[in-house]
CSV table of C-alpha atoms in Angstrom, one decimal:
chain,number,residue,atom,x,y,z
A,1,MET,CA,-34.3,-26.0,-9.5
A,2,ALA,CA,-36.7,-23.8,-11.7
A,3,GLU,CA,-36.8,-20.9,-14.0
A,4,VAL,CA,-40.0,-18.6,-13.1
A,5,LYS,CA,-42.3,-16.3,-15.6
A,6,VAL,CA,-44.6,-13.5,-14.2
A,7,GLU,CA,-46.6,-12.6,-17.2
A,8,HIS,CA,-49.0,-9.6,-17.1
A,9,VAL,CA,-50.0,-10.1,-13.6
A,10,TRP,CA,-52.3,-7.9,-11.3
A,11,LYS,CA,-53.4,-7.7,-8.1
A,12,PHE,CA,-56.4,-6.1,-7.1
A,13,TYR,CA,-58.0,-5.3,-3.5
A,14,ARG,CA,-61.0,-3.7,-2.3
A,15,GLU,CA,-61.0,-1.3,0.5
A,16,GLU,CA,-63.1,-2.1,3.6
A,17,ALA,CA,-64.7,1.7,3.6
A,18,GLY,CA,-64.5,1.8,-0.1
A,19,ALA,CA,-67.5,1.2,-0.8
A,20,GLY,CA,-66.5,-1.6,-3.3
A,21,GLN,CA,-63.5,1.1,-4.8
A,22,ARG,CA,-61.2,-1.0,-6.3
A,23,VAL,CA,-57.1,-1.1,-5.0
A,24,GLU,CA,-54.4,-1.9,-7.9
A,25,ALA,CA,-51.6,-3.0,-5.8
A,26,VAL,CA,-49.3,-5.2,-9.0
A,27,LYS,CA,-50.4,-3.7,-12.2
A,28,ASP,CA,-48.9,-5.9,-15.1
A,29,ALA,CA,-46.0,-7.2,-13.6
A,30,THR,CA,-44.0,-8.9,-16.4
A,31,PHE,CA,-40.3,-10.4,-15.8
A,32,HIS,CA,-38.7,-13.6,-16.0
A,33,CYS,CA,-36.1,-15.5,-13.1
A,34,ASN,CA,-33.7,-18.1,-15.2
A,35,ASP,CA,-32.6,-21.3,-13.6
A,36,GLN,CA,-30.2,-20.9,-10.8
A,37,GLU,CA,-30.3,-17.2,-10.7
A,38,PHE,CA,-31.0,-14.2,-8.2
A,39,LEU,CA,-33.1,-12.2,-8.2
A,40,CYS,CA,-34.1,-9.2,-6.2
A,41,LEU,CA,-37.6,-7.5,-6.3
A,42,LEU,CA,-36.5,-3.8,-5.1
A,43,GLY,CA,-38.5,-0.7,-4.3
A,44,PRO,CA,-40.1,1.6,-1.5
A,45,SER,CA,-42.3,0.1,1.6
A,46,GLY,CA,-46.3,-0.6,-0.7
A,47,CYS,CA,-44.5,-0.7,-4.2
A,48,GLY,CA,-46.3,-4.5,-4.5
A,49,LYS,CA,-43.1,-6.5,-4.1
A,50,THR,CA,-44.7,-8.1,-1.3
A,51,SER,CA,-48.0,-8.9,-3.0
A,52,THR,CA,-46.1,-10.0,-5.8
A,53,LEU,CA,-44.0,-12.9,-3.9
A,54,ARG,CA,-47.2,-13.6,-2.1
A,55,MET,CA,-48.9,-14.5,-5.4
A,56,ILE,CA,-45.9,-17.0,-7.1
A,57,ALA,CA,-45.9,-18.8,-3.4
A,58,GLY,CA,-49.6,-19.2,-3.9
A,59,LEU,CA,-50.6,-17.4,-0.7
A,60,GLU,CA,-53.1,-14.2,-2.9
A,61,HIS,CA,-55.2,-14.9,-5.4
A,62,ILE,CA,-53.9,-14.3,-9.1
A,63,SER,CA,-56.2,-11.4,-10.2
A,64,ARG,CA,-54.9,-11.9,-13.5
A,65,GLY,CA,-52.4,-12.7,-15.9
A,66,ASP,CA,-50.1,-15.9,-15.0
A,67,ILE,CA,-47.8,-17.1,-12.9
A,68,TYR,CA,-45.4,-20.1,-14.1
A,69,ILE,CA,-42.8,-22.4,-13.0
A,70,ASN,CA,-40.5,-24.6,-15.1
A,71,ASN,CA,-43.2,-23.6,-17.6
A,72,ARG,CA,-46.1,-25.2,-15.7
A,73,ARG,CA,-48.3,-22.5,-15.3
A,74,VAL,CA,-49.2,-22.4,-10.8
A,75,ASN,CA,-52.2,-20.0,-10.8
A,76,ASN,CA,-54.5,-22.4,-9.2
A,77,LEU,CA,-52.1,-25.0,-7.7
A,78,LEU,CA,-51.6,-25.0,-4.0
A,79,PRO,CA,-48.4,-23.6,-2.0
A,80,LYS,CA,-47.6,-26.7,-1.3
A,81,ASP,CA,-48.0,-28.0,-4.8
A,82,ARG,CA,-45.5,-25.4,-6.0
A,83,MET,CA,-42.3,-26.9,-4.5
A,84,LEU,CA,-41.2,-23.8,-2.6
A,85,ALA,CA,-39.0,-22.9,0.3
A,86,MET,CA,-40.1,-19.9,1.7
A,87,SER,CA,-38.5,-17.4,4.4
A,88,PHE,CA,-40.9,-14.8,5.4
A,89,GLU,CA,-40.2,-11.2,7.1
A,90,SER,CA,-42.9,-12.8,10.2
A,91,TYR,CA,-41.2,-16.1,10.7
A,92,ALA,CA,-44.2,-18.3,10.7
A,93,LEU,CA,-42.3,-20.3,13.6
A,94,TYR,CA,-44.0,-23.4,15.4
A,95,PRO,CA,-43.8,-21.8,19.4
A,96,PRO,CA,-43.8,-25.4,20.8
A,97,LEU,CA,-41.1,-26.6,18.4
A,98,SER,CA,-37.1,-25.9,19.2
A,99,VAL,CA,-35.1,-24.2,16.5
A,100,TYR,CA,-33.8,-27.3,15.5
A,101,ASP,CA,-37.4,-28.6,15.3
A,102,ASN,CA,-38.6,-26.1,13.6
A,103,ILE,CA,-35.2,-26.6,11.0
A,104,ALA,CA,-36.5,-29.9,11.0
A,105,PHE,CA,-39.9,-29.9,9.9
A,106,PRO,CA,-39.8,-29.7,6.4
A,107,LEU,CA,-36.8,-32.4,5.9
A,108,ARG,CA,-39.1,-34.8,8.5
A,109,ALA,CA,-42.0,-34.2,6.6
A,110,ARG,CA,-40.6,-35.0,3.4
A,111,LYS,CA,-39.3,-38.6,5.2
A,112,TYR,CA,-35.2,-37.5,5.4
A,113,PRO,CA,-33.1,-39.8,7.3
A,114,GLU,CA,-32.5,-38.1,10.6
A,115,GLN,CA,-28.1,-38.3,10.5
A,116,LYS,CA,-29.2,-36.0,7.0
A,117,ILE,CA,-31.1,-33.9,8.7
A,118,LYS,CA,-28.3,-33.6,11.5
A,119,GLU,CA,-26.0,-32.6,8.7
A,120,LYS,CA,-27.6,-29.7,7.0
A,121,ILE,CA,-28.9,-28.4,10.2
A,122,ALA,CA,-25.7,-27.8,11.3
A,123,LEU,CA,-23.9,-26.1,8.0
A,124,VAL,CA,-26.9,-23.5,7.8
A,125,ALA,CA,-26.8,-23.4,11.9
A,126,ASP,CA,-22.6,-22.4,12.1
A,127,LEU,CA,-23.8,-20.4,8.6
A,128,LEU,CA,-26.0,-18.1,10.3
A,129,GLU,CA,-24.2,-18.4,13.5
A,130,ILE,CA,-27.4,-20.0,15.1
A,131,GLY,CA,-25.7,-23.1,16.4
A,132,ASP,CA,-26.5,-21.8,20.4
A,133,ILE,CA,-29.8,-21.7,20.3
A,134,LEU,CA,-30.9,-24.9,18.7
A,135,HIS,CA,-32.3,-25.8,21.7
A,136,PHE,CA,-34.6,-22.8,22.4
A,137,ARG,CA,-38.3,-22.5,21.8
A,138,PRO,CA,-39.0,-19.4,19.5
A,139,ALA,CA,-40.4,-17.1,21.9
A,140,LYS,CA,-37.4,-17.0,24.0
A,141,LEU,CA,-35.5,-15.3,20.7
A,142,SER,CA,-34.6,-12.0,19.8
A,143,GLY,CA,-36.2,-10.5,16.4
A,144,GLY,CA,-33.2,-11.6,14.7
A,145,GLU,CA,-32.8,-14.9,15.7
A,146,GLN,CA,-36.3,-15.4,14.3
A,147,GLN,CA,-35.8,-14.4,11.6
A,148,ARG,CA,-32.3,-16.4,11.0
A,149,VAL,CA,-34.1,-20.0,12.3
A,150,SER,CA,-36.5,-18.9,9.6
A,151,LEU,CA,-34.0,-18.2,6.5
A,152,ALA,CA,-32.4,-21.5,8.3
A,153,ARG,CA,-35.7,-23.6,7.4
A,154,ALA,CA,-35.3,-22.4,4.0
A,155,LEU,CA,-32.6,-23.3,3.0
A,156,VAL,CA,-32.2,-26.9,4.4
A,157,ARG,CA,-34.9,-28.0,1.3
A,158,GLU,CA,-32.9,-29.5,-1.1
A,159,ASP,CA,-36.2,-30.5,-2.6
A,160,ALA,CA,-37.5,-26.5,-3.4
A,161,GLN,CA,-37.8,-25.5,-7.1
A,162,VAL,CA,-37.3,-21.8,-6.3
A,163,THR,CA,-36.4,-19.9,-3.2
A,164,LEU,CA,-38.5,-17.2,-1.8
A,165,MET,CA,-37.8,-14.7,0.5
A,166,ASP,CA,-38.9,-11.5,1.9
A,167,GLU,CA,-36.4,-9.1,3.4
A,168,PRO,CA,-35.0,-12.4,5.2
A,169,ILE,CA,-32.1,-10.4,6.9
A,170,SER,CA,-33.4,-7.0,7.6
A,171,HIS,CA,-34.1,-7.3,11.6
A,172,LEU,CA,-30.4,-7.8,11.9
A,173,ASP,CA,-28.0,-6.1,12.7
A,174,ALA,CA,-25.5,-4.3,10.3
A,175,GLN,CA,-22.6,-6.5,11.0
A,176,LEU,CA,-24.1,-9.3,10.6
A,177,LYS,CA,-25.9,-8.0,7.6
A,178,ALA,CA,-23.0,-7.6,5.6
A,179,LYS,CA,-21.6,-11.2,6.4
A,180,LEU,CA,-24.8,-12.9,5.8
A,181,ARG,CA,-25.0,-11.3,2.0
A,182,ILE,CA,-21.8,-12.4,1.3
A,183,ASP,CA,-22.6,-16.0,3.0
A,184,LEU,CA,-26.3,-15.8,0.6
A,185,LYS,CA,-24.8,-15.7,-2.4
A,186,ARG,CA,-22.4,-17.6,-1.6
A,187,ILE,CA,-24.7,-20.6,-1.0
A,188,GLN,CA,-27.1,-19.3,-4.2
A,189,ARG,CA,-24.7,-19.8,-6.6
A,190,GLU,CA,-22.8,-23.1,-4.7
A,191,TRP,CA,-25.9,-25.0,-4.2
A,192,GLY,CA,-27.9,-23.5,-7.4
A,193,LEU,CA,-30.4,-22.3,-5.7
A,194,THR,CA,-33.2,-19.9,-8.1
A,195,VAL,CA,-34.0,-17.3,-5.5
A,196,ILE,CA,-36.6,-14.4,-5.9
A,197,TYR,CA,-35.8,-12.0,-2.8
A,198,VAL,CA,-37.9,-8.9,-1.9
A,199,THR,CA,-36.1,-6.2,-0.3
A,200,HIS,CA,-36.2,-2.0,0.0
A,201,ASP,CA,-32.8,-2.0,1.2
A,202,GLN,CA,-31.0,-1.2,-2.4
A,203,LEU,CA,-27.4,-2.3,-1.1
A,204,GLU,CA,-28.9,-5.9,-0.7
A,205,ALA,CA,-30.9,-5.4,-3.8
A,206,LEU,CA,-26.8,-4.2,-5.7
A,207,SER,CA,-24.7,-6.5,-4.0
A,208,MET,CA,-26.9,-9.7,-4.5
A,209,ALA,CA,-29.0,-10.2,-7.1
A,210,ASP,CA,-28.0,-11.0,-10.8
A,211,LYS,CA,-30.9,-9.2,-11.8
A,212,VAL,CA,-32.8,-6.5,-10.5
A,213,VAL,CA,-37.1,-5.7,-10.6
A,214,VAL,CA,-37.5,-2.0,-9.2
A,215,MET,CA,-40.9,-1.6,-8.8
A,216,ASN,CA,-42.5,1.7,-7.3
A,217,LEU,CA,-46.9,2.3,-7.1
A,218,GLY,CA,-47.9,-1.3,-7.6
A,219,GLU,CA,-46.1,-0.7,-11.5
A,220,ILE,CA,-42.3,-2.0,-12.8
A,221,GLN,CA,-39.9,0.7,-13.1
A,222,GLN,CA,-36.9,-1.1,-14.7
A,223,VAL,CA,-35.4,-4.5,-15.1
A,224,GLY,CA,-31.9,-5.2,-15.4
A,225,THR,CA,-28.6,-5.9,-13.4
A,226,PRO,CA,-27.6,-4.1,-10.5
A,227,ASP,CA,-25.1,-2.2,-13.1
A,228,ASP,CA,-27.7,-1.3,-16.1
A,229,LEU,CA,-30.1,0.5,-12.9
A,230,TYR,CA,-26.8,2.3,-11.7
A,231,GLU,CA,-25.1,3.4,-15.1
A,232,LYS,CA,-28.5,4.0,-16.8
A,233,PRO,CA,-31.6,4.2,-14.8
A,234,ALA,CA,-34.8,4.1,-17.0
A,235,ASN,CA,-36.4,7.1,-15.6
A,236,LEU,CA,-36.5,9.3,-12.3
A,237,PHE,CA,-37.8,7.2,-9.6
A,238,VAL,CA,-34.5,4.7,-11.2
A,239,ALA,CA,-32.1,7.3,-10.7
A,240,GLY,CA,-33.2,8.2,-7.4
A,241,PHE,CA,-33.9,5.5,-5.7
A,242,ILE,CA,-30.6,3.8,-6.8
A,243,GLY,CA,-27.2,5.1,-6.1
A,244,GLU,CA,-26.6,6.0,-1.9
A,245,PRO,CA,-25.8,9.2,-1.7
A,246,PRO,CA,-28.9,9.7,-4.2
A,247,MET,CA,-28.5,11.4,-7.6
A,248,ASN,CA,-28.6,15.2,-7.7
A,249,PHE,CA,-31.5,16.7,-9.7
A,250,LEU,CA,-31.1,19.7,-11.3
A,251,GLU,CA,-34.4,21.1,-13.4
A,252,CYS,CA,-33.6,23.0,-16.4
A,253,VAL,CA,-35.1,24.3,-19.9
A,254,MET,CA,-34.0,24.4,-23.1
A,255,VAL,CA,-32.5,27.0,-25.8
A,256,LYS,CA,-32.0,27.4,-28.8
A,257,GLU,CA,-28.9,29.5,-29.8
A,258,LEU,CA,-28.1,29.2,-33.4
A,259,ASP,CA,-27.3,25.6,-34.5
A,260,ARG,CA,-26.6,24.7,-30.3
A,261,VAL,CA,-28.2,23.6,-27.9
A,262,TYR,CA,-28.2,24.2,-24.3
A,263,LEU,CA,-30.4,23.1,-21.2
A,264,GLN,CA,-29.9,25.9,-19.0
A,265,PHE,CA,-30.2,26.2,-15.1
A,266,HIS,CA,-30.4,29.4,-13.8
A,267,ASP,CA,-27.2,31.7,-15.3
A,268,PHE,CA,-25.6,27.6,-16.3
A,269,ALA,CA,-25.5,26.5,-19.3
A,270,PHE,CA,-24.7,23.3,-20.1
A,271,PRO,CA,-24.6,23.0,-24.0
A,272,LEU,CA,-25.3,18.9,-25.5
A,273,ASP,CA,-23.8,17.4,-28.4
A,274,PRO,CA,-25.6,17.1,-31.8
A,275,GLN,CA,-26.8,13.6,-31.0
A,276,ILE,CA,-28.2,14.3,-27.2
A,277,SER,CA,-30.4,17.4,-28.8
A,278,GLN,CA,-31.7,15.9,-31.3
A,279,ALA,CA,-32.9,12.9,-29.2
A,280,ILE,CA,-34.4,15.7,-27.3
A,281,GLU,CA,-35.8,17.1,-29.7
A,282,ARG,CA,-38.1,14.0,-31.1
A,283,GLU,CA,-39.3,14.6,-27.2
A,284,ASN,CA,-42.9,16.0,-27.7
A,285,GLN,CA,-43.7,16.0,-23.9
A,286,SER,CA,-41.7,17.8,-22.4
A,287,ASN,CA,-42.9,21.7,-22.4
A,288,GLY,CA,-39.3,22.4,-22.9
A,289,LYS,CA,-38.6,21.1,-19.3
A,290,TRP,CA,-36.0,18.8,-18.6
A,291,VAL,CA,-33.8,17.4,-15.6
A,292,ILE,CA,-30.3,17.0,-15.3
A,293,GLY,CA,-29.1,13.9,-13.3
A,294,ILE,CA,-25.8,13.8,-12.2
A,295,ARG,CA,-24.3,11.5,-9.0
A,296,PRO,CA,-22.2,12.7,-6.3
A,297,GLY,CA,-19.1,10.7,-6.9
A,298,ASP,CA,-18.7,11.7,-10.7
A,299,ILE,CA,-18.3,15.7,-9.3
A,300,VAL,CA,-15.1,16.4,-8.5
A,301,LEU,CA,-14.6,19.8,-6.6
A,302,GLY,CA,-12.5,22.7,-6.7
A,303,VAL,CA,-10.3,21.2,-9.2
A,304,GLU,CA,-10.8,22.3,-13.0
A,305,LEU,CA,-12.0,19.4,-15.9
A,306,LYS,CA,-11.4,20.0,-19.1
A,307,GLY,CA,-14.1,19.9,-21.4
A,308,ALA,CA,-16.8,19.1,-18.1
A,309,TYR,CA,-19.6,21.4,-17.3
A,310,SER,CA,-19.1,23.8,-14.5
A,311,MET,CA,-20.8,24.9,-11.6
A,312,LYS,CA,-20.3,26.9,-8.5
A,313,GLY,CA,-22.3,27.7,-5.1
A,314,THR,CA,-21.8,28.3,-1.9
A,315,ILE,CA,-20.8,25.3,0.7
A,316,TYR,CA,-23.7,24.4,3.0
A,317,SER,CA,-23.2,22.3,4.8
A,318,VAL,CA,-19.7,19.3,5.4
A,319,GLU,CA,-20.2,15.4,6.3
A,320,PRO,CA,-17.9,13.3,7.5
A,321,LEU,CA,-17.7,9.7,6.8
A,322,GLY,CA,-14.6,8.1,7.7
A,323,GLU,CA,-13.4,7.5,3.9
A,324,SER,CA,-15.7,9.3,2.5
A,325,SER,CA,-17.4,13.1,3.1
A,326,ILE,CA,-20.8,14.3,2.0
A,327,VAL,CA,-20.4,17.7,0.9
A,328,THR,CA,-23.3,20.1,-0.1
A,329,VAL,CA,-22.9,23.0,-2.1
A,330,ASP,CA,-26.1,25.6,-2.5
A,331,VAL,CA,-26.2,26.8,-5.9
A,332,HIS,CA,-29.4,29.6,-5.9
A,333,GLY,CA,-31.6,27.3,-3.3
A,334,GLN,CA,-30.8,24.1,-5.1
A,335,ARG,CA,-28.6,22.0,-2.9
A,336,VAL,CA,-26.2,19.5,-4.7
A,337,LEU,CA,-24.3,16.5,-2.8
A,338,VAL,CA,-20.3,15.9,-3.7
A,339,GLU,CA,-19.1,13.2,-2.6
A,340,VAL,CA,-15.2,13.1,-2.4
A,341,ALA,CA,-12.6,10.6,-0.6
A,342,GLY,CA,-11.3,11.0,2.7
A,343,THR,CA,-11.9,14.3,4.8
A,344,CYS,CA,-12.9,17.2,3.1
A,345,ALA,CA,-10.7,20.7,4.4
A,346,GLU,CA,-13.9,22.6,2.9
A,347,GLU,CA,-15.4,25.2,5.0
A,348,GLU,CA,-18.5,26.1,5.5
A,349,GLY,CA,-19.8,29.6,4.0
A,350,ARG,CA,-17.2,29.2,1.5
A,351,VAL,CA,-17.8,29.7,-2.6
A,352,VAL,CA,-16.4,26.6,-4.3
A,353,SER,CA,-16.9,25.4,-7.8
A,354,PHE,CA,-17.0,21.7,-9.0
A,355,PHE,CA,-16.9,20.1,-12.5
A,356,PHE,CA,-18.5,16.6,-14.1
A,357,ARG,CA,-18.2,15.2,-17.4
A,358,LYS,CA,-20.7,15.3,-19.9
A,359,GLU,CA,-20.7,11.8,-20.6
A,360,LYS,CA,-21.5,11.2,-16.2
A,361,THR,CA,-24.7,13.6,-16.8
A,362,HIS,CA,-28.0,11.7,-16.8
A,363,ILE,CA,-31.3,13.6,-18.8
A,364,PHE,CA,-34.8,13.2,-18.2
A,365,ASN,CA,-38.0,14.3,-19.6
A,366,ALA,CA,-39.7,16.5,-16.6
A,367,LEU,CA,-43.0,15.8,-17.4
A,368,THR,CA,-42.8,11.6,-18.5
A,369,GLY,CA,-40.1,11.3,-16.3
A,370,LYS,CA,-38.3,8.5,-19.0
A,371,ALA,CA,-34.6,9.1,-19.2
A,372,ILE,CA,-32.9,10.4,-22.7
A,373,GLN,CA,-30.4,7.2,-24.0
């Protein structure tokens, strides 16, 4: 296995109808994937994550910067010389070959014994539940089956230094996705694979990755463990993108009264501890506007918490989800989501109070989006 270093990498495209106007798909990306680490590139469509993966694979030219695999600069190496296993959303299966032969293709190209090939294919076929379609050709398969075959072909490789995966389970049903999230992580650990995995699904990233690189508009927003991203988001984008249901944001103004500093949301005031107020006052680019973030699961409905922030609003809707319910509370036109365990007995139109602790709040500069840590 090997480590991967992406250092100050850019990717430029030119729009066909833009008179040579440059499109910056990836901007100054820098991150490090350790040996035997599971790293996820996470972000919305068009954020640059697939372009980054394709540059690592050698399928896209690197406009600027350097990529190293096992401390070897690979900018000018052909894909076949980078010793990578790849599974992409587009499948890239060979139509004339059966599923078995598609999976066996990279092994036969490396002169593996047929018995060894048979054993490897049996292992991944059982893992991915494709044992009953090994004799079919790709044209006879559904999209989800083709995706699993592409994934199997990547997993059978033993000589690959790095395994690259681009949305490898996006077309599968929810039950199979849940199974494969567990199995892929187990296989990665047991086989000691170095994996770089692209997804737009935060559940996949948070449940499987050792490290997550969050991207948006071509730029890396934050690199960290799943816990880091959830508990200490670096900015408003990460805070809103990570977590389901998403974090609530309250746009506030800063108010000073004698020696106390508050963040004010309409008629609700949130007093700040001295160290937080000092950090806020050091921020020059805010115009006095700040955002308080609070996750729906950190809000308690109707039960007062001593020393906690309190608010009041009108229940707009109740969404039962079985093991939990999402209650939407209207506060001066602002919709606040509250996640409660089990079934919620609250009725729409009722005025309720809710509470959240200071230590569970996140504060962001409204102008820059940067978190106050």
